[in-house]
PDB file of C-alpha atoms in Angstrom:
ATOM      1  CA  MET A 133      62.946 164.642 111.421  1.00 51.00           C
ATOM      2  CA  SER A 134      66.147 164.766 109.430  1.00 57.00           C
ATOM      3  CA  ARG A 135      69.174 166.879 110.201  1.00 59.00           C
ATOM      4  CA  PHE A 136      68.067 169.176 107.355  1.00 58.00           C
ATOM      5  CA  GLY A 137      64.721 169.843 109.014  1.00 68.00           C
ATOM      6  CA  ILE A 138      66.360 170.543 112.362  1.00 72.00           C
ATOM      7  CA  ARG A 139      68.878 172.907 110.792  1.00 72.00           C
ATOM      8  CA  ASN A 140      66.152 174.824 108.937  1.00 70.00           C
ATOM      9  CA  ARG A 141      63.983 175.154 112.053  1.00 71.00           C
ATOM     10  CA  LEU A 142      66.900 176.406 114.140  1.00 73.00           C
ATOM     11  CA  LYS A 143      67.836 178.932 111.472  1.00 73.00           C
ATOM     12  CA  LYS A 144      64.268 180.254 111.291  1.00 70.00           C
ATOM     13  CA  MET A 145      64.042 180.512 115.073  1.00 70.00           C
ATOM     14  CA  LEU A 146      67.305 182.453 115.240  1.00 77.00           C
ATOM     15  CA  ASP A 147      66.195 184.742 112.405  1.00 73.00           C
ATOM     16  CA  GLY A 148      63.188 185.881 114.367  1.00 64.00           C
ATOM     17  CA  GLY A 149      60.363 183.886 115.690  1.00 57.00           C
ATOM     18  CA  PRO A 150      58.613 180.586 115.378  1.00 56.00           C
ATOM     19  CA  SER A 151      58.934 178.614 112.204  1.00 61.00           C
ATOM     20  CA  GLU A 152      56.044 177.155 110.296  1.00 78.00           C
ATOM     21  CA  ILE A 153      56.597 173.898 108.506  1.00 84.00           C
ATOM     22  CA  THR A 154      55.201 173.615 105.010  1.00 91.00           C
ATOM     23  CA  THR A 155      54.445 170.094 103.816  1.00 94.00           C
ATOM     24  CA  HIS A 156      53.276 168.835 100.447  1.00 96.00           C
ATOM     25  CA  PRO A 157      51.730 165.532  99.403  1.00 97.00           C
ATOM     26  CA  VAL A 158      53.684 163.266  97.065  1.00 97.00           C
ATOM     27  CA  ALA A 159      52.208 160.022  95.738  1.00 98.00           C
ATOM     28  CA  TYR A 160      54.539 157.021  95.599  1.00 97.00           C
ATOM     29  CA  LEU A 161      53.478 154.107  93.366  1.00 97.00           C
ATOM     30  CA  LEU A 162      55.198 151.171  95.038  1.00 96.00           C
ATOM     31  CA  PRO A 163      56.588 148.074  93.277  1.00 95.00           C
ATOM     32  CA  ASP A 164      53.654 145.974  94.564  1.00 95.00           C
ATOM     33  CA  GLY A 165      51.205 148.239  92.685  1.00 95.00           C
ATOM     34  CA  THR A 166      49.873 150.101  95.723  1.00 96.00           C
ATOM     35  CA  THR A 167      50.042 153.872  96.074  1.00 97.00           C
ATOM     36  CA  GLN A 168      51.000 155.668  99.266  1.00 97.00           C
ATOM     37  CA  THR A 169      50.873 159.399  99.777  1.00 97.00           C
ATOM     38  CA  VAL A 170      53.559 160.982 101.929  1.00 96.00           C
ATOM     39  CA  HIS A 171      53.317 164.525 103.285  1.00 96.00           C
ATOM     40  CA  ALA A 172      56.898 165.769 103.183  1.00 95.00           C
ATOM     41  CA  GLU A 173      58.497 169.024 104.224  1.00 93.00           C
ATOM     42  CA  GLU A 174      59.137 171.487 101.435  1.00 94.00           C
ATOM     43  CA  GLY A 175      62.725 171.172 100.263  1.00 93.00           C
ATOM     44  CA  TYR A 176      63.060 167.495 101.156  1.00 94.00           C
ATOM     45  CA  ASN A 177      64.163 165.259  98.313  1.00 94.00           C
ATOM     46  CA  LEU A 178      62.214 162.161  97.280  1.00 95.00           C
ATOM     47  CA  LEU A 179      64.700 159.856  98.977  1.00 93.00           C
ATOM     48  CA  MET A 180      64.376 161.648 102.325  1.00 92.00           C
ATOM     49  CA  ALA A 181      60.573 161.716 102.083  1.00 94.00           C
ATOM     50  CA  SER A 182      60.492 157.988 101.279  1.00 94.00           C
ATOM     51  CA  GLN A 183      61.536 157.296 104.879  1.00 92.00           C
ATOM     52  CA  ALA A 184      57.792 157.513 105.670  1.00 93.00           C
ATOM     53  CA  LEU A 185      57.074 154.503 103.406  1.00 92.00           C
ATOM     54  CA  PRO A 186      57.046 150.918 104.747  1.00 89.00           C
ATOM     55  CA  ALA A 187      60.596 150.723 103.392  1.00 89.00           C
ATOM     56  CA  PRO A 188      62.513 153.630 101.825  1.00 90.00           C
ATOM     57  CA  ILE A 189      63.561 153.828  98.194  1.00 90.00           C
ATOM     58  CA  SER A 190      66.439 151.449  97.549  1.00 86.00           C
ATOM     59  CA  THR A 191      69.791 153.039  96.929  1.00 82.00           C
ATOM     60  CA  GLY A 192      71.626 149.800  96.232  1.00 68.00           C
ATOM     61  CA  ARG A 193      73.839 150.503  99.230  1.00 64.00           C
ATOM     62  CA  ARG A 194      74.124 147.806 101.868  1.00 57.00           C
ATOM     63  CA  ALA A 195      73.209 150.068 104.790  1.00 54.00           C
ATOM     64  CA  GLY A 196      70.632 152.042 102.796  1.00 55.00           C
ATOM     65  CA  GLY A 197      70.619 155.814 102.619  1.00 57.00           C
ATOM     66  CA  PRO A 198      72.289 158.045 100.075  1.00 64.00           C
ATOM     67  CA  CYS A 199      75.876 157.774  98.954  1.00 73.00           C
ATOM     68  CA  PRO A 200      78.078 160.511 100.421  1.00 71.00           C
ATOM     69  CA  ASP A 201      78.594 162.362  97.151  1.00 75.00           C
ATOM     70  CA  GLY A 202      75.247 161.800  95.379  1.00 81.00           C
ATOM     71  CA  GLY A 203      77.124 160.115  92.556  1.00 84.00           C
ATOM     72  CA  CYS A 204      76.102 156.468  92.688  1.00 86.00           C
ATOM     73  CA  GLY A 205      72.973 156.845  90.527  1.00 87.00           C
ATOM     74  CA  LEU A 206      71.200 153.962  92.271  1.00 86.00           C
ATOM     75  CA  CYS A 207      68.133 155.691  93.763  1.00 91.00           C
ATOM     76  CA  ARG A 208      66.270 155.731  90.461  1.00 93.00           C
ATOM     77  CA  VAL A 209      62.584 156.484  90.268  1.00 96.00           C
ATOM     78  CA  GLU A 210      60.207 157.379  87.448  1.00 97.00           C
ATOM     79  CA  VAL A 211      58.441 160.704  87.860  1.00 97.00           C
ATOM     80  CA  THR A 212      54.973 160.288  86.345  1.00 97.00           C
ATOM     81  CA  ASN A 213      53.805 163.779  87.383  1.00 97.00           C
ATOM     82  CA  SER A 214      56.482 166.408  87.976  1.00 97.00           C
ATOM     83  CA  THR A 215      54.097 169.026  89.376  1.00 97.00           C
ATOM     84  CA  GLY A 216      55.627 170.389  92.565  1.00 96.00           C
ATOM     85  CA  LEU A 217      59.005 168.732  91.974  1.00 97.00           C
ATOM     86  CA  SER A 218      62.305 170.401  91.080  1.00 97.00           C
ATOM     87  CA  GLY A 219      63.707 170.152  87.579  1.00 96.00           C
ATOM     88  CA  MET A 220      66.674 168.016  86.673  1.00 96.00           C
ATOM     89  CA  THR A 221      70.072 169.557  87.305  1.00 95.00           C
ATOM     90  CA  GLU A 222      73.130 169.078  85.124  1.00 96.00           C
ATOM     91  CA  ARG A 223      74.823 167.171  87.960  1.00 94.00           C
ATOM     92  CA  GLU A 224      71.886 164.750  88.229  1.00 94.00           C
ATOM     93  CA  SER A 225      71.967 164.152  84.476  1.00 95.00           C
ATOM     94  CA  ASP A 226      75.745 163.622  84.550  1.00 94.00           C
ATOM     95  CA  THR A 227      75.397 161.152  87.454  1.00 93.00           C
ATOM     96  CA  MET A 228      72.808 159.093  85.573  1.00 94.00           C
ATOM     97  CA  GLU A 229      74.931 159.053  82.415  1.00 95.00           C
ATOM     98  CA  ALA A 230      78.010 157.943  84.402  1.00 94.00           C
ATOM     99  CA  HIS A 231      76.004 155.095  85.931  1.00 92.00           C
ATOM    100  CA  VAL A 232      74.693 153.993  82.518  1.00 94.00           C
ATOM    101  CA  ARG A 233      78.278 153.967  81.169  1.00 94.00           C
ATOM    102  CA  GLY A 234      79.519 152.040  84.203  1.00 92.00           C
ATOM    103  CA  ASP A 235      82.073 154.653  85.243  1.00 92.00           C
ATOM    104  CA  LYS A 236      83.910 153.979  88.495  1.00 90.00           C
ATOM    105  CA  HIS A 237      82.281 155.312  91.652  1.00 85.00           C
ATOM    106  CA  GLU A 238      84.022 155.822  94.985  1.00 82.00           C
ATOM    107  CA  GLY A 239      87.117 154.249  93.395  1.00 84.00           C
ATOM    108  CA  ARG A 240      85.364 150.955  92.576  1.00 85.00           C
ATOM    109  CA  GLU A 241      84.448 149.377  89.270  1.00 89.00           C
ATOM    110  CA  ARG A 242      80.747 148.919  88.576  1.00 87.00           C
ATOM    111  CA  GLU A 243      78.583 147.336  85.943  1.00 90.00           C
ATOM    112  CA  PRO A 244      76.870 149.642  83.447  1.00 93.00           C
ATOM    113  CA  GLY A 245      73.399 150.605  84.644  1.00 89.00           C
ATOM    114  CA  PRO A 246      70.113 150.288  82.790  1.00 91.00           C
ATOM    115  CA  PRO A 247      69.262 152.953  80.219  1.00 93.00           C
ATOM    116  CA  VAL A 248      67.343 156.045  81.278  1.00 93.00           C
ATOM    117  CA  ASN A 249      64.189 157.497  79.754  1.00 94.00           C
ATOM    118  CA  GLU A 250      62.395 160.841  79.966  1.00 95.00           C
ATOM    119  CA  LEU A 251      60.758 159.846  83.278  1.00 96.00           C
ATOM    120  CA  THR A 252      63.942 158.684  85.030  1.00 96.00           C
ATOM    121  CA  ARG A 253      65.132 160.768  87.969  1.00 96.00           C
ATOM    122  CA  LEU A 254      67.387 160.236  90.954  1.00 95.00           C
ATOM    123  CA  ALA A 255      65.432 160.445  94.211  1.00 94.00           C
ATOM    124  CA  CYS A 256      68.336 162.088  96.050  1.00 92.00           C
ATOM    125  CA  TYR A 257      68.321 165.062  93.649  1.00 94.00           C
ATOM    126  CA  CYS A 258      64.586 165.565  93.032  1.00 96.00           C
ATOM    127  CA  ARG A 259      63.283 168.110  95.582  1.00 96.00           C
ATOM    128  CA  ILE A 260      59.698 168.630  96.709  1.00 97.00           C
ATOM    129  CA  ASN A 261      58.666 172.248  96.120  1.00 96.00           C
ATOM    130  CA  GLY A 262      54.881 171.948  96.049  1.00 96.00           C
ATOM    131  CA  PRO A 263      51.942 169.523  95.907  1.00 95.00           C
ATOM    132  CA  GLY A 264      51.113 167.165  93.081  1.00 94.00           C
ATOM    133  CA  GLY A 265      54.198 165.033  92.524  1.00 96.00           C
ATOM    134  CA  GLU A 266      53.731 161.395  91.563  1.00 97.00           C
ATOM    135  CA  VAL A 267      56.597 158.931  91.531  1.00 97.00           C
ATOM    136  CA  ARG A 268      56.915 155.272  90.522  1.00 97.00           C
ATOM    137  CA  VAL A 269      59.348 153.557  92.886  1.00 95.00           C
ATOM    138  CA  LEU A 270      61.367 150.926  91.045  1.00 93.00           C
ATOM    139  CA  GLU A 271      62.771 149.228  94.151  1.00 90.00           C
ATOM    140  CA  LEU A 272      62.340 149.541  97.907  1.00 89.00           C
ATOM    141  CA  PHE A 273      65.141 148.937 100.390  1.00 83.00           C
ATOM    142  CA  ASP A 274      65.311 145.289 101.492  1.00 77.00           C
ATOM    143  CA  TYR A 275      65.721 145.217 105.258  1.00 77.00           C
ATOM    144  CA  GLY A 276      66.446 141.489 105.035  1.00 73.00           C
ATOM    145  CA  SER A 277      69.688 142.287 103.214  1.00 71.00           C
ATOM    146  CA  ILE A 278      71.172 143.742 106.396  1.00 71.00           C
ATOM    147  CA  SER A 279      69.786 141.302 108.930  1.00 70.00           C
ATOM    148  CA  GLY A 280      72.326 139.292 110.813  1.00 66.00           C
ATOM    149  CA  ASP A 281      72.719 135.567 111.068  1.00 69.00           C
ATOM    150  CA  PRO A 282      69.633 134.206 112.891  1.00 70.00           C
ATOM    151  CA  GLU A 283      71.903 131.784 114.784  1.00 73.00           C
ATOM    152  CA  GLY A 284      74.096 134.649 115.983  1.00 63.00           C
ATOM    153  CA  THR A 285      77.235 133.072 114.618  1.00 56.00           C
TER     154      THR A 285
END
């Protein structure tokens, strides 16, 4: 359970009584062509829910996980069915446009990103509000990219 889930449960308990967790199914079409359904807590974003996959959605960051400010634009997915998913915010749209232009992020230069289309979303912004969402994952996190030297040197 993420820190968000723990915080929400504690808040509900303090506000009066036991909390009930609401989960919704989201279908992830993985890069290998298989589909996996994840039952994620309401309010989780697609990136958080992808932790239940064999490997989470790639963020392009060496250690995985989201960037601290949600501004990297690297956790791209294609939403093929937006039922039960939040709409795009202005900040999400601005983040994608900045990535496409190649604007600096976290003080570092970066190459311009690929163009976006009407299906493109950022997994860290897209929240799960109900059942029915379907998402095409463009890239999964590569655990091999963070493995150490097999010789231990």
